[in-house]
Tab-separated table of C-alpha atoms in Angstrom:
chain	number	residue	atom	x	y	z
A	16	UNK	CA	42.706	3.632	3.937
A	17	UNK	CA	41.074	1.886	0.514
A	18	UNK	CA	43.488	0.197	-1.716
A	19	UNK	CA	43.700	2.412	-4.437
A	20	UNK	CA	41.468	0.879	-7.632
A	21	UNK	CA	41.732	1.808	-11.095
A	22	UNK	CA	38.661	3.828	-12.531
A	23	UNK	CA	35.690	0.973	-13.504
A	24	UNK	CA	32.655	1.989	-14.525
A	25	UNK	CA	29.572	1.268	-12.145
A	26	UNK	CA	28.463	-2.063	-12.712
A	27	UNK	CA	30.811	-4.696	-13.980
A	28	UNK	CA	29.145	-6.998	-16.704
A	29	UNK	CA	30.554	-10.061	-14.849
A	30	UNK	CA	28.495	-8.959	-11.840
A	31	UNK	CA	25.848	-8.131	-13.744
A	32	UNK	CA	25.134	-12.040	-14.665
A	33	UNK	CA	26.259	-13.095	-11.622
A	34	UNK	CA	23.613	-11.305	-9.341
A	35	UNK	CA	21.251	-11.896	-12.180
A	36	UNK	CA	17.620	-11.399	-10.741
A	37	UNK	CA	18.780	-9.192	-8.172
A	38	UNK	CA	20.358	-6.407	-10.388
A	39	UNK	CA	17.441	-7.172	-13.426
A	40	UNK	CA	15.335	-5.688	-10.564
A	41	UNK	CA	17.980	-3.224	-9.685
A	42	UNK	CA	17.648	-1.377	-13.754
A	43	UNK	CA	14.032	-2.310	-14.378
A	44	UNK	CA	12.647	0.662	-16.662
A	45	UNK	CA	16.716	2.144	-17.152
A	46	UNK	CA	11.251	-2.177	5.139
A	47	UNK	CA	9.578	0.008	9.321
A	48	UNK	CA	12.843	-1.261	7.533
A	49	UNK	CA	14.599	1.468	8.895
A	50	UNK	CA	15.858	-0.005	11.825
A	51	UNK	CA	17.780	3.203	13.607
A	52	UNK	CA	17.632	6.925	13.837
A	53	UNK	CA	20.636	8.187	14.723
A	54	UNK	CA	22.124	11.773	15.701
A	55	UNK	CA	23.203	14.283	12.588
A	56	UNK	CA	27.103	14.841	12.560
A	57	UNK	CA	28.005	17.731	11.784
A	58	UNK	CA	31.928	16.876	10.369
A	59	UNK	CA	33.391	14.200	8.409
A	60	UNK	CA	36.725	12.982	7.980
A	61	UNK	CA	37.623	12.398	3.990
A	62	UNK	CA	38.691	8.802	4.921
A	63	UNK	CA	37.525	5.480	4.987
A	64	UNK	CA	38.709	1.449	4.710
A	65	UNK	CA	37.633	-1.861	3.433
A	66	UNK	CA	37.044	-3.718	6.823
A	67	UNK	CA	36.330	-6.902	4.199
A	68	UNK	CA	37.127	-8.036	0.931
A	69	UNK	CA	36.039	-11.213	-0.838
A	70	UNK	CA	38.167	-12.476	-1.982
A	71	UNK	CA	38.015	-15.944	-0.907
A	72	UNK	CA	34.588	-17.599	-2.172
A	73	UNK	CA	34.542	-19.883	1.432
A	74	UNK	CA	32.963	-16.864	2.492
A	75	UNK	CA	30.936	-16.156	-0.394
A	76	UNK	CA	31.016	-12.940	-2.682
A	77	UNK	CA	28.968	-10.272	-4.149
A	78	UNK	CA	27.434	-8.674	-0.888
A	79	UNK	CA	24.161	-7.514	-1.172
A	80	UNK	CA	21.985	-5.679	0.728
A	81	UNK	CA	21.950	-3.379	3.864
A	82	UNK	CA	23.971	-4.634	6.632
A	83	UNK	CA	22.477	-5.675	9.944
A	84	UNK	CA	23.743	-3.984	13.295
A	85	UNK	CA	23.051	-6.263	16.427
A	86	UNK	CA	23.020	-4.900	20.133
A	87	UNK	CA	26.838	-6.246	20.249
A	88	UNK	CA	28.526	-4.030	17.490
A	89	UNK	CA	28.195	-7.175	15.199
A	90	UNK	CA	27.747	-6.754	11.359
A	91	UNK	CA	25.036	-9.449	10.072
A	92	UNK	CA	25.481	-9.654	6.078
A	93	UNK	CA	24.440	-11.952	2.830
A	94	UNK	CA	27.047	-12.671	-0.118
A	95	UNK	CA	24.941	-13.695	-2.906
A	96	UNK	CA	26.890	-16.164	-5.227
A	97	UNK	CA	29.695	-18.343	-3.989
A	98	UNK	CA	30.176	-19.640	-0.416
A	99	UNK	CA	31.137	-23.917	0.496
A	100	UNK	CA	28.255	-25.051	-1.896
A	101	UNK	CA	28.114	-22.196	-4.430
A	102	UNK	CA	24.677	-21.139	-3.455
A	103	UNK	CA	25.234	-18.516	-1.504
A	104	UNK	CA	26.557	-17.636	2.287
A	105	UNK	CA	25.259	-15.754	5.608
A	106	UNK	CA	28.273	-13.588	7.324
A	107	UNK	CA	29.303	-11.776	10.431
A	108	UNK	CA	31.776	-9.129	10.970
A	109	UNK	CA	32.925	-8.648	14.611
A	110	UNK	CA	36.164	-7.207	16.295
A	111	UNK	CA	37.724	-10.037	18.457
A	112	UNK	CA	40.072	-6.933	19.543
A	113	UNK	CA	37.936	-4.206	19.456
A	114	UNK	CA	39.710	-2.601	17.170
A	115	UNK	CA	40.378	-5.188	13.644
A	116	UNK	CA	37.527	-6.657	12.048
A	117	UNK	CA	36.992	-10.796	11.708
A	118	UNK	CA	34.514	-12.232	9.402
A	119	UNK	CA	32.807	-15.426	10.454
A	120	UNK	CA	30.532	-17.565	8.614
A	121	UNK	CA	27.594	-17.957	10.158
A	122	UNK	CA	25.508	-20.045	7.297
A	123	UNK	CA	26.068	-21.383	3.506
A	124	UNK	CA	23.364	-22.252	1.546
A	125	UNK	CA	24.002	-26.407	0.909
A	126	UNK	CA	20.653	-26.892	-1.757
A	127	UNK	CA	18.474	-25.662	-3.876
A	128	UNK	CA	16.121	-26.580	-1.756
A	129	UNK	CA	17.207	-23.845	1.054
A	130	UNK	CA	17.284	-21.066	-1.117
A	131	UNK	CA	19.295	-19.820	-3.628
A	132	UNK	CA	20.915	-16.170	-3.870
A	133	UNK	CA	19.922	-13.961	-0.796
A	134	UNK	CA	18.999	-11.324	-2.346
A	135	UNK	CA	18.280	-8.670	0.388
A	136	UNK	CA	19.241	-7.112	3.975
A	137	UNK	CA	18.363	-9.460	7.358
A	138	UNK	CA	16.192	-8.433	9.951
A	139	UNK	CA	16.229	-9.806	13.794
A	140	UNK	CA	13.465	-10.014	16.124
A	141	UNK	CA	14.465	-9.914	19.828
A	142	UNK	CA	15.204	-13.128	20.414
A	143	UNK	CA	18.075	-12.587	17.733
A	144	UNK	CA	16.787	-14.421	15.493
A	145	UNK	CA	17.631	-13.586	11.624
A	146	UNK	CA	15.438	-13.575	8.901
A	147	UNK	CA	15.950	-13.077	4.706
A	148	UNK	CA	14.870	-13.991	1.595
A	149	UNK	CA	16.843	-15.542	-1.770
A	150	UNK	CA	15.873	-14.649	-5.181
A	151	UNK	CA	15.925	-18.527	-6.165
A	152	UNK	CA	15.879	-21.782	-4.411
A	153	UNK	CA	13.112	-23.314	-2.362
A	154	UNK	CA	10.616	-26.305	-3.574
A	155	UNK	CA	9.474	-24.683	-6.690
A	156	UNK	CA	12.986	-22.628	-7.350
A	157	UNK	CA	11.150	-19.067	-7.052
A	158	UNK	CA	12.967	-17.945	-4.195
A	159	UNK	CA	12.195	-18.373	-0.251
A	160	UNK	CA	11.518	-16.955	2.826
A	161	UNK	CA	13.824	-17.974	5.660
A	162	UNK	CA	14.734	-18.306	9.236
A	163	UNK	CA	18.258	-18.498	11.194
A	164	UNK	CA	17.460	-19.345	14.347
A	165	UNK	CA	19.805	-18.497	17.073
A	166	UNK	CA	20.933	-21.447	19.346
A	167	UNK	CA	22.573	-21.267	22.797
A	168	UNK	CA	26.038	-21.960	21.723
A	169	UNK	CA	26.009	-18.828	19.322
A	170	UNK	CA	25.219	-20.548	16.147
A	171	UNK	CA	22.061	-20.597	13.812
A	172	UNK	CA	19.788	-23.140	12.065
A	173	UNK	CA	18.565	-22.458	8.928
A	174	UNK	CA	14.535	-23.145	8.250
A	175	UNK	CA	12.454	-22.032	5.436
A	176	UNK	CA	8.938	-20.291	6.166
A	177	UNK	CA	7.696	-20.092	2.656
A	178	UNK	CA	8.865	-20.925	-0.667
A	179	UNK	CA	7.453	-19.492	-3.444
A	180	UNK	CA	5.539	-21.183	-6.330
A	181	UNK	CA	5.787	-18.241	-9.114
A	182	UNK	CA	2.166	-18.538	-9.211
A	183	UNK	CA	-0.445	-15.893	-7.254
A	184	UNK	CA	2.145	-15.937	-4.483
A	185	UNK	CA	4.958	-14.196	-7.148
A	186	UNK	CA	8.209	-15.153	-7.413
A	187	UNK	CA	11.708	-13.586	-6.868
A	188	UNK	CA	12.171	-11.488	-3.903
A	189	UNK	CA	14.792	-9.168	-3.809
A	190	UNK	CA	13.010	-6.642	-1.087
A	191	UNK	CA	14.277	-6.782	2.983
A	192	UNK	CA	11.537	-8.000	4.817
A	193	UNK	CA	10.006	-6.060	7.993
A	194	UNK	CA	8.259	-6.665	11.022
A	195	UNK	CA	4.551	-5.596	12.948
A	196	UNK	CA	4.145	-4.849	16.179
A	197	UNK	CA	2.856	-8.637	16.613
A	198	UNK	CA	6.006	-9.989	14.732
A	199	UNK	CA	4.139	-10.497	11.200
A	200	UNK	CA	6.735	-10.477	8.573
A	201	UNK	CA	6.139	-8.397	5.228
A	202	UNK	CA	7.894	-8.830	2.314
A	203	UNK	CA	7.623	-8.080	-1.685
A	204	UNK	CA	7.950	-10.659	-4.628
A	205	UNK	CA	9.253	-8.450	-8.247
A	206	UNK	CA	7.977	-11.284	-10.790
A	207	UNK	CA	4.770	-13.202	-11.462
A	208	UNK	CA	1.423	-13.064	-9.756
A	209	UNK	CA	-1.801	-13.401	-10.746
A	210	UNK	CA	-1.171	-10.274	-13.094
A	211	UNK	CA	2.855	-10.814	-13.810
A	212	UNK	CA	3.883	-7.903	-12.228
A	213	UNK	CA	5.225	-8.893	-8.744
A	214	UNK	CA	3.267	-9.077	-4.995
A	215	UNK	CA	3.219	-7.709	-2.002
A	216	UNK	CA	2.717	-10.253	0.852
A	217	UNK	CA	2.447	-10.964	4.400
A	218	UNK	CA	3.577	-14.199	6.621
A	219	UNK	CA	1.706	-14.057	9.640
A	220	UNK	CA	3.169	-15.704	12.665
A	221	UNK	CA	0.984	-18.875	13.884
A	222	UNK	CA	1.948	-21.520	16.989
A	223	UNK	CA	2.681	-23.832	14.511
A	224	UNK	CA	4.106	-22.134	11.685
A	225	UNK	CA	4.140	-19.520	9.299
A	226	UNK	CA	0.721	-18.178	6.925
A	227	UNK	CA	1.704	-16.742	4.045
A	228	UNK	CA	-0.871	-13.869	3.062
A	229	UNK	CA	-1.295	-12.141	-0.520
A	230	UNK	CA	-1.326	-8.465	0.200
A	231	UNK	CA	-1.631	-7.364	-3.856
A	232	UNK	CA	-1.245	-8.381	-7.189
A	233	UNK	CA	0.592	-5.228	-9.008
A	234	UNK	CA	-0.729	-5.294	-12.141
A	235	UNK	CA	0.888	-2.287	-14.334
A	236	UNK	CA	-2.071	-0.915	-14.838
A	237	UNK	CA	-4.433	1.943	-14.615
A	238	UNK	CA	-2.199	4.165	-12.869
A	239	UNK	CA	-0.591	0.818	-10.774
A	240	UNK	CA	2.830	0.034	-9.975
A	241	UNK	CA	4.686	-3.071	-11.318
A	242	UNK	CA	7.994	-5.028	-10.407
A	243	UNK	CA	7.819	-4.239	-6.298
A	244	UNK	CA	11.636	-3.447	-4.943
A	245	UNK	CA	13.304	-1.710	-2.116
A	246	UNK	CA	12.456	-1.040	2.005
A	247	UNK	CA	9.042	-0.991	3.015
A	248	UNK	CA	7.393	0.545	5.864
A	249	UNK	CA	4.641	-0.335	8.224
A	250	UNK	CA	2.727	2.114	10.516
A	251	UNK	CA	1.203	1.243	13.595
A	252	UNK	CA	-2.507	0.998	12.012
A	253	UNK	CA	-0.813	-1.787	9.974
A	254	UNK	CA	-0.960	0.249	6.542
A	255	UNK	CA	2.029	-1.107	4.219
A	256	UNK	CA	4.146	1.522	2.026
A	257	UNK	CA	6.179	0.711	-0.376
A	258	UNK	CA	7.509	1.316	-4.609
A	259	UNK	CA	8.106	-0.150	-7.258
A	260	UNK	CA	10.574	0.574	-9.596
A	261	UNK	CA	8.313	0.864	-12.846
A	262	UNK	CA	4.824	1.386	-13.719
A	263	UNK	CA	2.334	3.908	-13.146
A	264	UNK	CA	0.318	6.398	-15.387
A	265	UNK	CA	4.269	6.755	-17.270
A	266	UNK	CA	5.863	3.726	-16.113
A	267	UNK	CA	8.749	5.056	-13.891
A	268	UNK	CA	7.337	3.745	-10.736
A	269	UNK	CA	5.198	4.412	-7.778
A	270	UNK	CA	4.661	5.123	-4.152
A	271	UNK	CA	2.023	2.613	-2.954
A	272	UNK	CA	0.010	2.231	0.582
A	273	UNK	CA	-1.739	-0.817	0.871
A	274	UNK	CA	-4.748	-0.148	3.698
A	275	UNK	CA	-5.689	-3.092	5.807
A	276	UNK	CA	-10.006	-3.833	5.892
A	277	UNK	CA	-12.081	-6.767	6.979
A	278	UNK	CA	-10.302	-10.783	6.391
A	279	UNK	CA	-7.315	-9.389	6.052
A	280	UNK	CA	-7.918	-7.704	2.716
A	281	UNK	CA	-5.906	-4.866	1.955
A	282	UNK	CA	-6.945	-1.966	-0.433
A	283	UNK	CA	-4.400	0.110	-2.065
A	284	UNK	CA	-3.771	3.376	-3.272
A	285	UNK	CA	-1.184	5.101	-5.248
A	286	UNK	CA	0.348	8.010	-2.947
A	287	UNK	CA	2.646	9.519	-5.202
A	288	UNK	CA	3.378	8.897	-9.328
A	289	UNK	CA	6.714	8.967	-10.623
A	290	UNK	CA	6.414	10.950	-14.142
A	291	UNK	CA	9.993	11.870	-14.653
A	292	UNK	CA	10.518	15.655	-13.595
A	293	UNK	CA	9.862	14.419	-9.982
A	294	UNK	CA	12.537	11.169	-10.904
A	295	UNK	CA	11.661	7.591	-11.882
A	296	UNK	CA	12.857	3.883	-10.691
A	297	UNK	CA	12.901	4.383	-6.807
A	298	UNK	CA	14.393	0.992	-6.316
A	299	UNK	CA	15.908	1.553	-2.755
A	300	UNK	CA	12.182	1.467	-1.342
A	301	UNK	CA	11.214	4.055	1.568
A	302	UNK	CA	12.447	4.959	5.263
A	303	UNK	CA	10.616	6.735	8.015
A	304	UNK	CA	10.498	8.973	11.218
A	305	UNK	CA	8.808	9.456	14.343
A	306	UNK	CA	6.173	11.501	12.087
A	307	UNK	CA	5.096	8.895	10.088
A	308	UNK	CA	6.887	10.934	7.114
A	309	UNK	CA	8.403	8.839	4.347
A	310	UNK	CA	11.459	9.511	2.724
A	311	UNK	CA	12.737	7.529	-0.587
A	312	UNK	CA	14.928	8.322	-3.600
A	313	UNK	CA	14.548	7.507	-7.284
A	314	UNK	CA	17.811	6.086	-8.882
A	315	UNK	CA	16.889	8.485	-12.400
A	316	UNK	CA	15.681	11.826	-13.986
A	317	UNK	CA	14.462	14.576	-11.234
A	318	UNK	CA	15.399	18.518	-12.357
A	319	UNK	CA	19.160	17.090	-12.576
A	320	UNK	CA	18.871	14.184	-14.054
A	321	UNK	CA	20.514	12.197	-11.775
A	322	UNK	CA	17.527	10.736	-9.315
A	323	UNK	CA	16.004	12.365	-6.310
A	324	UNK	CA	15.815	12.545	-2.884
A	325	UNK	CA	12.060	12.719	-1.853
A	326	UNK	CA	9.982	13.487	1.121
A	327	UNK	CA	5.726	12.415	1.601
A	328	UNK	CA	4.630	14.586	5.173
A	329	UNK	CA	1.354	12.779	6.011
A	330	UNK	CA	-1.457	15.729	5.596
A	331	UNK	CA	-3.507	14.550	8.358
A	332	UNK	CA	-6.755	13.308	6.150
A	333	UNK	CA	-4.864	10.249	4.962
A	334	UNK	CA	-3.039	11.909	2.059
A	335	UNK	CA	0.695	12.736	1.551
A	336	UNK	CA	2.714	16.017	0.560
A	337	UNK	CA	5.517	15.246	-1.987
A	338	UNK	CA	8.314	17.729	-1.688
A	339	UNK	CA	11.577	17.548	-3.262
A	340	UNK	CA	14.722	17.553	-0.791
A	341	UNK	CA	17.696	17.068	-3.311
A	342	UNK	CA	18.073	16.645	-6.536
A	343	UNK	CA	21.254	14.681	-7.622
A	344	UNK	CA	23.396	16.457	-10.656
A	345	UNK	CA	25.902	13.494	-11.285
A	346	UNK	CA	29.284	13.869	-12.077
A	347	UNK	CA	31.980	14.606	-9.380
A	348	UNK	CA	28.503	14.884	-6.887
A	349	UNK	CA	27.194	11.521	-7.182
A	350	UNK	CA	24.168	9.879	-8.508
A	351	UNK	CA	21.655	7.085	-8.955
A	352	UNK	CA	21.145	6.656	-5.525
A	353	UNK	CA	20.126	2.989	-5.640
A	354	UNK	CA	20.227	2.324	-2.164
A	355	UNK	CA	17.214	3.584	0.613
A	356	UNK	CA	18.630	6.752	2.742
A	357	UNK	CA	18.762	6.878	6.428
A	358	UNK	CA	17.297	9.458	7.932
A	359	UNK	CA	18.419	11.099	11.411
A	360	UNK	CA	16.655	12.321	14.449
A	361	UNK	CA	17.551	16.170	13.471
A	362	UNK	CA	16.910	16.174	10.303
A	363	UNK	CA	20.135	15.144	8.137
A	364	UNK	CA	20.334	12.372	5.670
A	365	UNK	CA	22.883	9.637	4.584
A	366	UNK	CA	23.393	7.522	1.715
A	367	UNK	CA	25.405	6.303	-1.013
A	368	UNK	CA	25.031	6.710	-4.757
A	369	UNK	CA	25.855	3.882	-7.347
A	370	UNK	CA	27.899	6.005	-10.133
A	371	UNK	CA	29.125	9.650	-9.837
A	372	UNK	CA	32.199	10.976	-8.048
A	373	UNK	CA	35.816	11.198	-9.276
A	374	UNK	CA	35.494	7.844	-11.054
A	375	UNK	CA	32.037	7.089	-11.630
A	376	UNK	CA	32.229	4.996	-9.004
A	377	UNK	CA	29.761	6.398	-6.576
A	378	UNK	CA	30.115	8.235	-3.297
A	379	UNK	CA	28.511	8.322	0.258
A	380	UNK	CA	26.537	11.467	0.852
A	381	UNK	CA	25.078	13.766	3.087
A	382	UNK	CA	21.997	16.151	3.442
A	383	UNK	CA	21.742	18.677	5.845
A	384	UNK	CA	19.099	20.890	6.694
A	385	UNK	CA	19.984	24.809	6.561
A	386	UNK	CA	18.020	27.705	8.661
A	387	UNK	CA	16.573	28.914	5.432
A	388	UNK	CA	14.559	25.723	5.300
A	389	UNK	CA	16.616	24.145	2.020
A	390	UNK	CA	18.935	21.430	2.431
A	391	UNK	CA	23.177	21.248	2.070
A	392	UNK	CA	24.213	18.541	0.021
A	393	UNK	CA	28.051	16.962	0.901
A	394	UNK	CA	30.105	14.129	-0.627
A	395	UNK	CA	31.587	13.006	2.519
A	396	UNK	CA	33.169	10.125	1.281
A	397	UNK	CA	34.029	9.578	-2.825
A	398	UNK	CA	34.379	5.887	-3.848
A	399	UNK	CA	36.404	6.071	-6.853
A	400	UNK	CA	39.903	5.649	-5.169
A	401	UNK	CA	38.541	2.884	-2.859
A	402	UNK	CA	35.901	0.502	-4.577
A	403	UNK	CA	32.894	0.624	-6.481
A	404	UNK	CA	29.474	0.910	-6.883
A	405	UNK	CA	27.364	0.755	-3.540
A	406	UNK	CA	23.845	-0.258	-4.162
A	407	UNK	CA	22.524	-0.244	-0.523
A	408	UNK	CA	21.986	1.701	2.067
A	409	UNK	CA	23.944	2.368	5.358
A	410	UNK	CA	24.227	0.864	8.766
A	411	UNK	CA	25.704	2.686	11.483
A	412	UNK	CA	27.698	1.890	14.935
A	413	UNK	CA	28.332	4.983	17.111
A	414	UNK	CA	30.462	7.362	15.077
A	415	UNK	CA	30.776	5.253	11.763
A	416	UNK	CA	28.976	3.985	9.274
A	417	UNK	CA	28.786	1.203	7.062
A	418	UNK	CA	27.688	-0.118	3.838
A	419	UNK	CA	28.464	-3.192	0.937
A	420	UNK	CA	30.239	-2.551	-2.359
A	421	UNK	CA	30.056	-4.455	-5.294
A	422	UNK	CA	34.735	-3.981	-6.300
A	423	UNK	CA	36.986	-3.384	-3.196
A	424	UNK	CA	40.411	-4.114	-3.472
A	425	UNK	CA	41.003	-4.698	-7.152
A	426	UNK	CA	38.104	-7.780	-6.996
A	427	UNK	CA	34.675	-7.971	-8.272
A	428	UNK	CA	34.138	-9.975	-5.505
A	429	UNK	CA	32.416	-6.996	-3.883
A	430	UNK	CA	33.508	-5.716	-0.089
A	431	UNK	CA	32.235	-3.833	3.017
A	432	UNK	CA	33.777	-0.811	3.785
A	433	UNK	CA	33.576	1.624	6.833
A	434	UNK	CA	33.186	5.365	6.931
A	435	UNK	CA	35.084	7.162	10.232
A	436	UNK	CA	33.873	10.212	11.292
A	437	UNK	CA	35.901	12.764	12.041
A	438	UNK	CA	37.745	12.955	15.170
């Protein structure tokens, strides 16, 4: 069970300056990143436990980001501050016993010059290599695009594929990066640009490196998003959806596609506008199904006033139906749903919200569909006696599922913590 924890409120102002870019991005205006659909359950046992705490900077602190599950039952993580050189660390969480967890470090930061802060979620291609970004670091300091490549022995070496310049390329990215079908990485930057207002990008895989690609140039503007954040999602025409978490005709954010034409140039057009009744700041970015629907939640507003849950059904002439799945109310059931939800095969949802529940302190959720066609929102797990403030989404292994929190165990040093399911 959690260690019990005194009532906090959602985000410590320690952390706050700690994370820095990553949670500016995170309360602006206040990836197909899904990478698993998994069955609907229909019971939940009202317990959980930190499987790690981090306490100990060797390992880093302040987890970030969604947690990676590899074929093995092995959590792949990023602690943003701390680690051997104070730049940051790379993590695994395995059970040598099959039953306790063991973290391992599996890569610290050591320069500047490597990247500072990973700010986001890894992905792996099927080789098992991992890939990331930081927020910071690199050759010009704006933040990087990297590679831990898998070796035969079971450890990885760390290479950069692009480090940002905070010029036309942008600067800053906090978003999890996702693969084509041809292994072309996609990624967002939240800052600079030729406009100031973040890009969306592509690194294109090459025999003897890496091409880095500008997607877009958000510009604020006439009806355009600005400061790009969360999961995005590629289709198999090689369309790229996304948010970001202000801008617009009203400035509370956007749902993007950006359409690929002729040389690689991408047009883009603004699928849905976030104008407060329907919520505003969708930070965690969007998920998908075997539909090609997209599914997304805004952190704010919404009939409730405590962010949405949102679904876009593709209309069949290129255009997107907005309906409204849940509509968080706060208080004892949870809201600002920072992180992206994960959708299942039979149509229930799971997530976590950043503040609500008995303490504020956030809770992990479910949606389930009903006969009637309307949807049964659950708390199925409340943070406030365990931790606090979970601003990602979830990972799942079999029966459980998993996700990062920013207190566990009396420490700001942030923890992962595992939901059972009931037996």
């Amino acid at each position: 069970m959690f260690h019990t924890a005194s009532k906090a409120p959602s985000v410590n102002p320690r952390n706050n300056a700690r994370l820095g870019t990553h949670l500016r991005a995170l309360t602006l205006a206040s990836t197909v990143a899904l990478g698993l659909l998994m069955p609907g359950v229909a019971a939940w046992a009202n317990e959980a436990s930190v499987i790690s705490d981090f306490t100990a900077t060797t390992f880093g602190t302040a987890p970030l980001g969604r947690l990676l599950v590899s074929k093995t039952n092995t959590l792949y993580g990023v602690a943003s501050d701390d680690g051997p050189y104070g730049l940051g660390a790379v993590y695994e969480l395995f059970q040598p016993d099959g039953v306790h967890w063991a973290r391992k470090l599996i890569y610290a930061f050591e320069t500047t010059a490597d990247g500072k802060q990973p700010s986001a979620g890894l992905i792996k291609d099927k080789k098992g290599n991992l890939y990331g970004v930081t927020a910071q670091g690199g050759t010009w300091g704006k933040g990087t695009v990297y590679k831990l490549a898998l070796n035969a022995d079971g450890s990885f070496t760390h290479s950069v594929l692009y480090s940002f310049q905070g010029s036309t390329d942008g600067s800053q990215p906090v978003s999890e990066l996702v693969f084509d079908a041809e292994g072309n990485l996609y990624g967002t930057a939240s800052l600079n640009g030729e406009h100031g207002q973040g890009t969306a990008f592509k690194l294109i895989a090459k025999k003897n490196g890496w091409k880095f690609t500008l997607l877009h140039g958000f510009t604020g503007t006439d009806g355009d998003g600005k400061s790009p954040s969360g999961q995005l999602v590629v289709d198999s025409a090689g369309a790229v959806y996304g948010t970001t978490v202000a801008g617009g005709t009203y400035n509370f954010g956007v749902v993007y596609k950006l359409t690929p034409g002729e040389k690689n140039v991408y047009a883009e057009s603004i699928v849905l506008t976030f104008r407060g009744d329907n919520g505003f700041n969708p930070v965690g970015g969007l998920a998908t199904d075997t539909s090609g629907a997209l599914y997304g939640t805004s952190t704010a507003a919404g009939p409730n006033g405590g962010g949405t849950l949102f679904k876009l059904a593709p209309a069949g002439d290129g255009s997107f139906t907005y309906s409204l799945l849940h509509a968080f109310a706060g208080s004892g059931q949870g809201w600002q749903p920072y992180g992206a939800v994960m959708p299942t095969d039979n149509g229930i949802f799971y997530g976590t919200t950043a503040a609500g529940g008995s303490a504020n302190a956030g809770v992990v959720y479910q949606l389930a569909p009903s006969d009637d066609g309307s949807y049964k929102y659950s708390v199925i797990y409340d943070m406030g006696i365990a931790g606090n403030g979970s601003y990602a989404g979830l990972a799942r292994i079999k029966s459980e599922l998993f996700g990062t929190m920013s207190y566990a165990n009396d420490s700001w040093n942030g923890g992962v913590f595992e939901v059972n399911r009931k037996k």
